[in-house]
XYZ file of C-alpha atoms in Angstrom:
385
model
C 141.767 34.690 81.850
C 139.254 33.140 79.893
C 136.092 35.833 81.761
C 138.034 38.700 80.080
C 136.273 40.248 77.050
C 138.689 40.272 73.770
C 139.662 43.771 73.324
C 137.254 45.628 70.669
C 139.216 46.188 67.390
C 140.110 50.113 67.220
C 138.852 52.285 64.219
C 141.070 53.273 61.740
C 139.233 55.998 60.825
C 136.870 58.218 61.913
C 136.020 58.716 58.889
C 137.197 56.819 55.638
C 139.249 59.384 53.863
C 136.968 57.898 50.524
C 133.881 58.768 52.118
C 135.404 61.789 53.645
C 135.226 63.334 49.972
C 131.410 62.642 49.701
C 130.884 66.470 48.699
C 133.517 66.893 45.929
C 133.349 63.028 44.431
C 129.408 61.830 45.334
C 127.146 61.209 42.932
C 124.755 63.326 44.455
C 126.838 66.344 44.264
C 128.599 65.824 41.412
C 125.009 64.779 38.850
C 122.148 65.788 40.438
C 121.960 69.777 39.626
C 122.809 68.712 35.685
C 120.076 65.970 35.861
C 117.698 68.588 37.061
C 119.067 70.411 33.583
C 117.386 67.598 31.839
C 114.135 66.153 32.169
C 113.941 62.939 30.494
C 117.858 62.032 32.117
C 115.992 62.685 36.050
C 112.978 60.454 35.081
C 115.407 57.637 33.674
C 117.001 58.048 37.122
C 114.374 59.023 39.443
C 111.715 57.426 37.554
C 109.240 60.537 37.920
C 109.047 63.792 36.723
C 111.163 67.056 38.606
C 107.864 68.490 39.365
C 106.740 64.493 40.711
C 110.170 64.463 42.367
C 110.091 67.853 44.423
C 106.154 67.455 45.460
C 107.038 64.130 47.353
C 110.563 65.798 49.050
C 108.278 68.850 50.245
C 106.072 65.915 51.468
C 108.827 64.176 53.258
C 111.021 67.092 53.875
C 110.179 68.031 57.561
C 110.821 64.437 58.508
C 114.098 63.822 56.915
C 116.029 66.726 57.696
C 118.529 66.401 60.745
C 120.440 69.064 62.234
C 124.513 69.353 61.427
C 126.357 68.604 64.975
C 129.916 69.712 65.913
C 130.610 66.139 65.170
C 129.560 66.255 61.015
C 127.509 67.658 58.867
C 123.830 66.184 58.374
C 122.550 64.635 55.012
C 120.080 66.615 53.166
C 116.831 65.370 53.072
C 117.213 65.776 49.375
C 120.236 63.336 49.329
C 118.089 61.001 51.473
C 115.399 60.422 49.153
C 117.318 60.504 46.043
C 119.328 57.859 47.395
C 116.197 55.944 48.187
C 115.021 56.424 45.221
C 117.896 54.925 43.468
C 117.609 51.839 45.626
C 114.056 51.391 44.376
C 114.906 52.029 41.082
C 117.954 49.796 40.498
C 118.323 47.632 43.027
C 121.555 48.001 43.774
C 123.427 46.565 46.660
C 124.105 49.041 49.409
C 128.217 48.581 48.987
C 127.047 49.394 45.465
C 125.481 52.759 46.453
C 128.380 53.071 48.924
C 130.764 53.987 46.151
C 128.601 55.999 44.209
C 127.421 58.173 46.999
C 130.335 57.742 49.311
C 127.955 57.168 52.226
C 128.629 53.787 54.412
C 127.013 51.369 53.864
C 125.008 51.201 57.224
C 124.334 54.747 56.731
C 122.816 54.031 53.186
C 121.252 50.824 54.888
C 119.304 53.167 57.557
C 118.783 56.197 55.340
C 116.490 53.778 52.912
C 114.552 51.961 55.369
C 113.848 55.136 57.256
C 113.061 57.476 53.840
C 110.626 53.776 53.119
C 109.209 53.644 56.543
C 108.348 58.018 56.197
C 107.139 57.177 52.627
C 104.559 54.885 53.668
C 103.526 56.900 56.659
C 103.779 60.542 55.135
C 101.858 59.476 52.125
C 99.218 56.415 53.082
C 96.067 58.732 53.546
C 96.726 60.860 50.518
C 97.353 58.358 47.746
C 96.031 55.139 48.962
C 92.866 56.503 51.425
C 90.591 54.213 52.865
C 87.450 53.817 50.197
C 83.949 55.217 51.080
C 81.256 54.311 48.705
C 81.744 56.892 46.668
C 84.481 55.823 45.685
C 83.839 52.005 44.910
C 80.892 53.240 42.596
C 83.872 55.676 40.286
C 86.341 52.442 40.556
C 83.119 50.180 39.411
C 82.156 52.877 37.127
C 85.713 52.393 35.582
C 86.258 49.233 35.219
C 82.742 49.394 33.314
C 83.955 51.604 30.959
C 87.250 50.281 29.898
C 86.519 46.175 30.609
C 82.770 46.285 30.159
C 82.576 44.699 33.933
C 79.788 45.886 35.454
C 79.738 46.540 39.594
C 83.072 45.530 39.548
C 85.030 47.237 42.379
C 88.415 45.694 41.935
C 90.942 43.130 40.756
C 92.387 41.023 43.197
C 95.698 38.407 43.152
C 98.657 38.349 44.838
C 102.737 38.691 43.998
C 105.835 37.083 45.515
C 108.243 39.212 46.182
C 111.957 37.625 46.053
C 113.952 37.881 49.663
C 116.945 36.415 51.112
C 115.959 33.272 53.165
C 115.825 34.610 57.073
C 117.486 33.089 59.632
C 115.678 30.425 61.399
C 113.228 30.434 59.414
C 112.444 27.094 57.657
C 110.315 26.593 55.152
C 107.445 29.141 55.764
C 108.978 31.326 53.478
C 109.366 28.747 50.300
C 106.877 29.415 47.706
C 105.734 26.895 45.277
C 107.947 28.409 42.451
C 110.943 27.011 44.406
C 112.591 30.173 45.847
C 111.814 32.672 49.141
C 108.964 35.039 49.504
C 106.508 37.395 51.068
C 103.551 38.446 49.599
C 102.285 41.336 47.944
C 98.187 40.879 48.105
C 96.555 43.976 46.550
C 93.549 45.244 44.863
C 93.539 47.378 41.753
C 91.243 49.655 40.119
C 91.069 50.149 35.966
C 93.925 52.732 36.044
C 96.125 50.497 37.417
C 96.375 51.731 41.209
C 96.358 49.953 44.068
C 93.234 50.051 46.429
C 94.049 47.755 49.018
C 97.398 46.462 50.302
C 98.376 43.743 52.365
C 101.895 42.830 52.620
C 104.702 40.354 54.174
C 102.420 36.865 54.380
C 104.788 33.975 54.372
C 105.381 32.657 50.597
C 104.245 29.273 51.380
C 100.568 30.372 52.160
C 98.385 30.121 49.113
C 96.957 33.330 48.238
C 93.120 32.178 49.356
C 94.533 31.833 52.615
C 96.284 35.010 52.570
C 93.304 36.945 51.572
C 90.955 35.609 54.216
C 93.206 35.830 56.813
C 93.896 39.583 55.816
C 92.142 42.945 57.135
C 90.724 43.018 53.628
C 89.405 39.767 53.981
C 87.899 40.107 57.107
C 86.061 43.393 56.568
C 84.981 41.889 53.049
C 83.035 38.738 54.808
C 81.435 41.293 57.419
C 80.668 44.039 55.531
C 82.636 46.317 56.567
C 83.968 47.652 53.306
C 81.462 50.667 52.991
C 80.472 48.935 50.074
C 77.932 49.887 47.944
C 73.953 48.648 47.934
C 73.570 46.267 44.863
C 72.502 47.823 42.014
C 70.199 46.214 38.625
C 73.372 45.868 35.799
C 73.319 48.090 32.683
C 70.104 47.438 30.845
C 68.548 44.632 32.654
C 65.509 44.405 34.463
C 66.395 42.233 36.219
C 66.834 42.159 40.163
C 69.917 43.927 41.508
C 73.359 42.543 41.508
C 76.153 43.154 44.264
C 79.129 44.548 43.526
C 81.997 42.319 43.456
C 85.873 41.863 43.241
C 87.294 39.445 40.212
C 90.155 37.030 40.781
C 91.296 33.824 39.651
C 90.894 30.072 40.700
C 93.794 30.356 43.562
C 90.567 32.487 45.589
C 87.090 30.969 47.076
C 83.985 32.579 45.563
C 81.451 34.370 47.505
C 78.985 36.661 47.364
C 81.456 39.563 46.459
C 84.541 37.923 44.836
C 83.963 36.372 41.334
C 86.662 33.702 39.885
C 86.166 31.821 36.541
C 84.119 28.416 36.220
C 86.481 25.486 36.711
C 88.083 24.458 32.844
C 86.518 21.466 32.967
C 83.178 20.615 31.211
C 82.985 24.524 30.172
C 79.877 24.874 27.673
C 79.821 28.720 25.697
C 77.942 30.371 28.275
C 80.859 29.723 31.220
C 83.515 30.288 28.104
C 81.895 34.013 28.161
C 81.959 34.739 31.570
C 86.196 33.520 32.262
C 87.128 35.415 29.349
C 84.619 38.194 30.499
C 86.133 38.037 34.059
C 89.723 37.886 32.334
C 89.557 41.475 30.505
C 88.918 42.753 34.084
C 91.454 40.452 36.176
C 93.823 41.344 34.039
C 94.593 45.152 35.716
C 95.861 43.743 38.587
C 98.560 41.782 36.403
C 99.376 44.701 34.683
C 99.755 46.580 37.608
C 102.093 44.410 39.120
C 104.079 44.630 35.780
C 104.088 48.158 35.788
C 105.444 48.331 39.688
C 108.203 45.633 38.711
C 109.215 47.508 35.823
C 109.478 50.907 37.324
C 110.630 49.936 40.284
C 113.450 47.393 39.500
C 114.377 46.593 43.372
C 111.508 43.663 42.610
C 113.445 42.291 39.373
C 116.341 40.359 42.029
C 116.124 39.213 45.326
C 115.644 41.999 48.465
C 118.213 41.207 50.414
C 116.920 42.581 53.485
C 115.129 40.676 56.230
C 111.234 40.264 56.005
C 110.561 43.584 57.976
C 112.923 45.491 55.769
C 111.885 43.819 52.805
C 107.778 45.081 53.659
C 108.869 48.474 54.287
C 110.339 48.749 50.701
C 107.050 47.000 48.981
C 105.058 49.398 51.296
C 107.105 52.554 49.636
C 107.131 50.979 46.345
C 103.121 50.563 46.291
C 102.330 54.241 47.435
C 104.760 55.812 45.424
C 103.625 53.552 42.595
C 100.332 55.577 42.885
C 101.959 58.489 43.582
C 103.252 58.784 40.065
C 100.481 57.350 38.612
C 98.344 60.685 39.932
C 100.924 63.448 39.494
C 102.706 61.763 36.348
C 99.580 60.004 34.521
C 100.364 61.683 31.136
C 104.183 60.038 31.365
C 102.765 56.868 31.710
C 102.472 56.626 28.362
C 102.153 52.551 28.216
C 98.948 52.702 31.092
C 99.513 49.166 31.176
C 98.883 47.946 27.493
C 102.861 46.450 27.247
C 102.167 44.893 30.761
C 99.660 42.348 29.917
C 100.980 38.541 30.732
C 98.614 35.389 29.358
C 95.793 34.076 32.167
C 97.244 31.092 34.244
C 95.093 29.872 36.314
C 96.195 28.693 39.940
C 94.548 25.083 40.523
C 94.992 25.720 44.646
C 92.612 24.106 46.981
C 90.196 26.549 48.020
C 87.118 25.785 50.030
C 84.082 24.882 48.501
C 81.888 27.868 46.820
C 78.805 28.761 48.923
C 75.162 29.494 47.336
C 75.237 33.007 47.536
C 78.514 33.010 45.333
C 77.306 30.813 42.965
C 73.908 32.243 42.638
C 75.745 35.574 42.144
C 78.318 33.816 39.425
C 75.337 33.162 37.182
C 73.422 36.437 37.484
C 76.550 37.879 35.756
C 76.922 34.949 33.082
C 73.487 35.322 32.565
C 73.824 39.229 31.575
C 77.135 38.742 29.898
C 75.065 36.444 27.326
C 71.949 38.843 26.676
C 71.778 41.274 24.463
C 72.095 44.252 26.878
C 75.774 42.416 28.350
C 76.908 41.091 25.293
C 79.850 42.220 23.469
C 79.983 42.295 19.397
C 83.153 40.609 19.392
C 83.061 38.069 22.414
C 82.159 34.714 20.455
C 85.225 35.429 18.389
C 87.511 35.914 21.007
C 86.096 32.523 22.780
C 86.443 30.781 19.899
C 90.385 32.075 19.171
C 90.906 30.896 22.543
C 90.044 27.266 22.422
């Protein structure tokens, strides 16, 4: 008696007569042809443009349209993304969604990680390519012109990202703000896109430790970036400089990745260079702003396990860029409202080498000469003591 299996609940229906009325009563059929009769009602709920919107389902389209069986009829691929898309944008749970699509909930559960998973495939080489040198030098050429950072090829830091705490899992996912993470580690050029990715590193690992045990990281330390030969800075003559990535004090300096002098003992020359450094580190914060504002999935907790949870920040970082390409004139803020104060992370990192140091103060010599100078940078030091 006790080897016999218990006998497997029966369904009650094959169908819930609630979900059964999906095409007369679901928010999909009942609100999506008027939204597409107003364009600022499908950005507040799409958060992109029609034009943005129907570009990325003719991306996706051959690879989320199934065929109807004899059994039911197949969700649209249209259906599928906006869905998605709602998930991203809101956050809502999926017995949320359930009742305002009248999909189940699994269903709504595998249409989002599958539409995420597509996203990130589908879209990875067009809007987030691998750069060449070409393009390092237009980043670098950026972030000259709008931070007055010369040969500087990105901003670097990383993000927690809120999940559930997984099963089994202990502490490896506690961050040192007191809740459960993975992390978002990214690089960002001057208009606010991301470069680089790397995603899903336990919270508890400091983000120095992230980075070097990342691809990024790796390549960075060999050279395998396709990185630009250094290069004299604007108006010196003196020898070339390399081109480098700015961060903050949680990262170890070398050759190619600047972070401000230590606060201590800081004379006006070092004062120059942090708040120098700071215009320029402070895309990457605004970037992050920007994707948590847009994309309000990131304001609460994903409550999906770790896997789930990096397929989402995978879709939410390309099609971050995506509407920062084919929407850039929407985007009216570009950032400016996103700005947070500099904190700087006091985590252990590994002692400087020479060549990073020797680098640090090429660039604070330059920033205090009169070809690297800026009219109003004593003033803003000053303000900021």
């Amino acid at each position: 008696m006790l080897d016999e299996e218990p006998e497997r609940r029966r369904r009650r229906h094959w169908i819930h007569p609630i979900v059964a009325q999906r095409h007369q009563k679901g928010q999909f059929h009942t609100i999506y042809n008027d939204l597409r009769q107003d364009p600022f009602k499908f950005n507040s709920y799409c958060r992109m443009s029609m034009e943005t919107f129907d570009n990325l389902l003719l991306s996706l389209h051959p690879h989320l349209n199934f065929m109807d069986t004899c059994m039911r009829r197949s969700i649209s691929a249209g259906q599928r993304l906006l869905v998605t898309l709602k998930f991203l944008a809101t956050g809502n749970s999926f017995a949320s969604l359930h009742f305002e699509f009248l999909l189940g909930i699994s269903t709504i559960s595998g249409i989002v990680c599958h539409t995420c998973q597509d996203i990130w495939q589908r879209l990875r080489e067009a809007v987030m390519p691998t750069p060449k040198a070409e393009d390092w030098l237009r980043i670098a050429e950026g972030f000259y012109q709008s931070a007055q950072f010369p040969n500087c090829i990105g901003a670097l830091d990383g993000k927690h990202i809120r999940v559930q705490k997984p099963p089994h899992s202990g502490s490896r996912y506690f961050n040192y703000k007191q809740y459960f993470s993975v992390v978002l580690m990214a690089l960002v050029d001057s208009n606010y896109r991301f470069v680089i990715v790397d995603i899903g590193a336990y919270g508890s690992t400091s983000d120095s430790r992230i980075f070097s045990d990342s691809r990024m990281g790796e390549r960075l330390r060999e050279n395998q970036l396709a990185l630009p030969e250094p290069r004299r800075l604007p108006g010196s003559a003196g020898p070339p400089a390399p081109f480098v990535i700015v961060a903050d004090e949680g990262f170890a300096l070398s050759q190619h990745l600047m972070r401000p002098f230590p606060r201590r003992d800081l004379d006006e020359r070092k004062r120059i260079f942090n708040y120098r450094l700071s215009r320029a580190r402070r895309y990457v914060e605004c970037a992050f702003g920007i994707l948590s504002t847009k994309w309000r999935v990131f304001m609460s907790s994903v409550q999906m396990n770790p896997e789930n949870a990096t397929l989402v920040i995978q879709a939410c970082v390309l099609l971050h860029n995506f509407t920062r390409i084919h929407d850039a004139s929407a985007d009216a803020d570009n950032g400016q409202n996103m700005a947070t104060p500099v904190i700087f992370d006091h985590s252990r990192t590994g002692r400087p080498g020479a060549a990073g140091l020797a680098v640090r103060e090429v660039y604070a010599d330059y920033f205090c000469s009169p070809e690297g100078a800026l009219p109003w940078q004593m003033e803003a030091i000053r303000g900021s003591r």
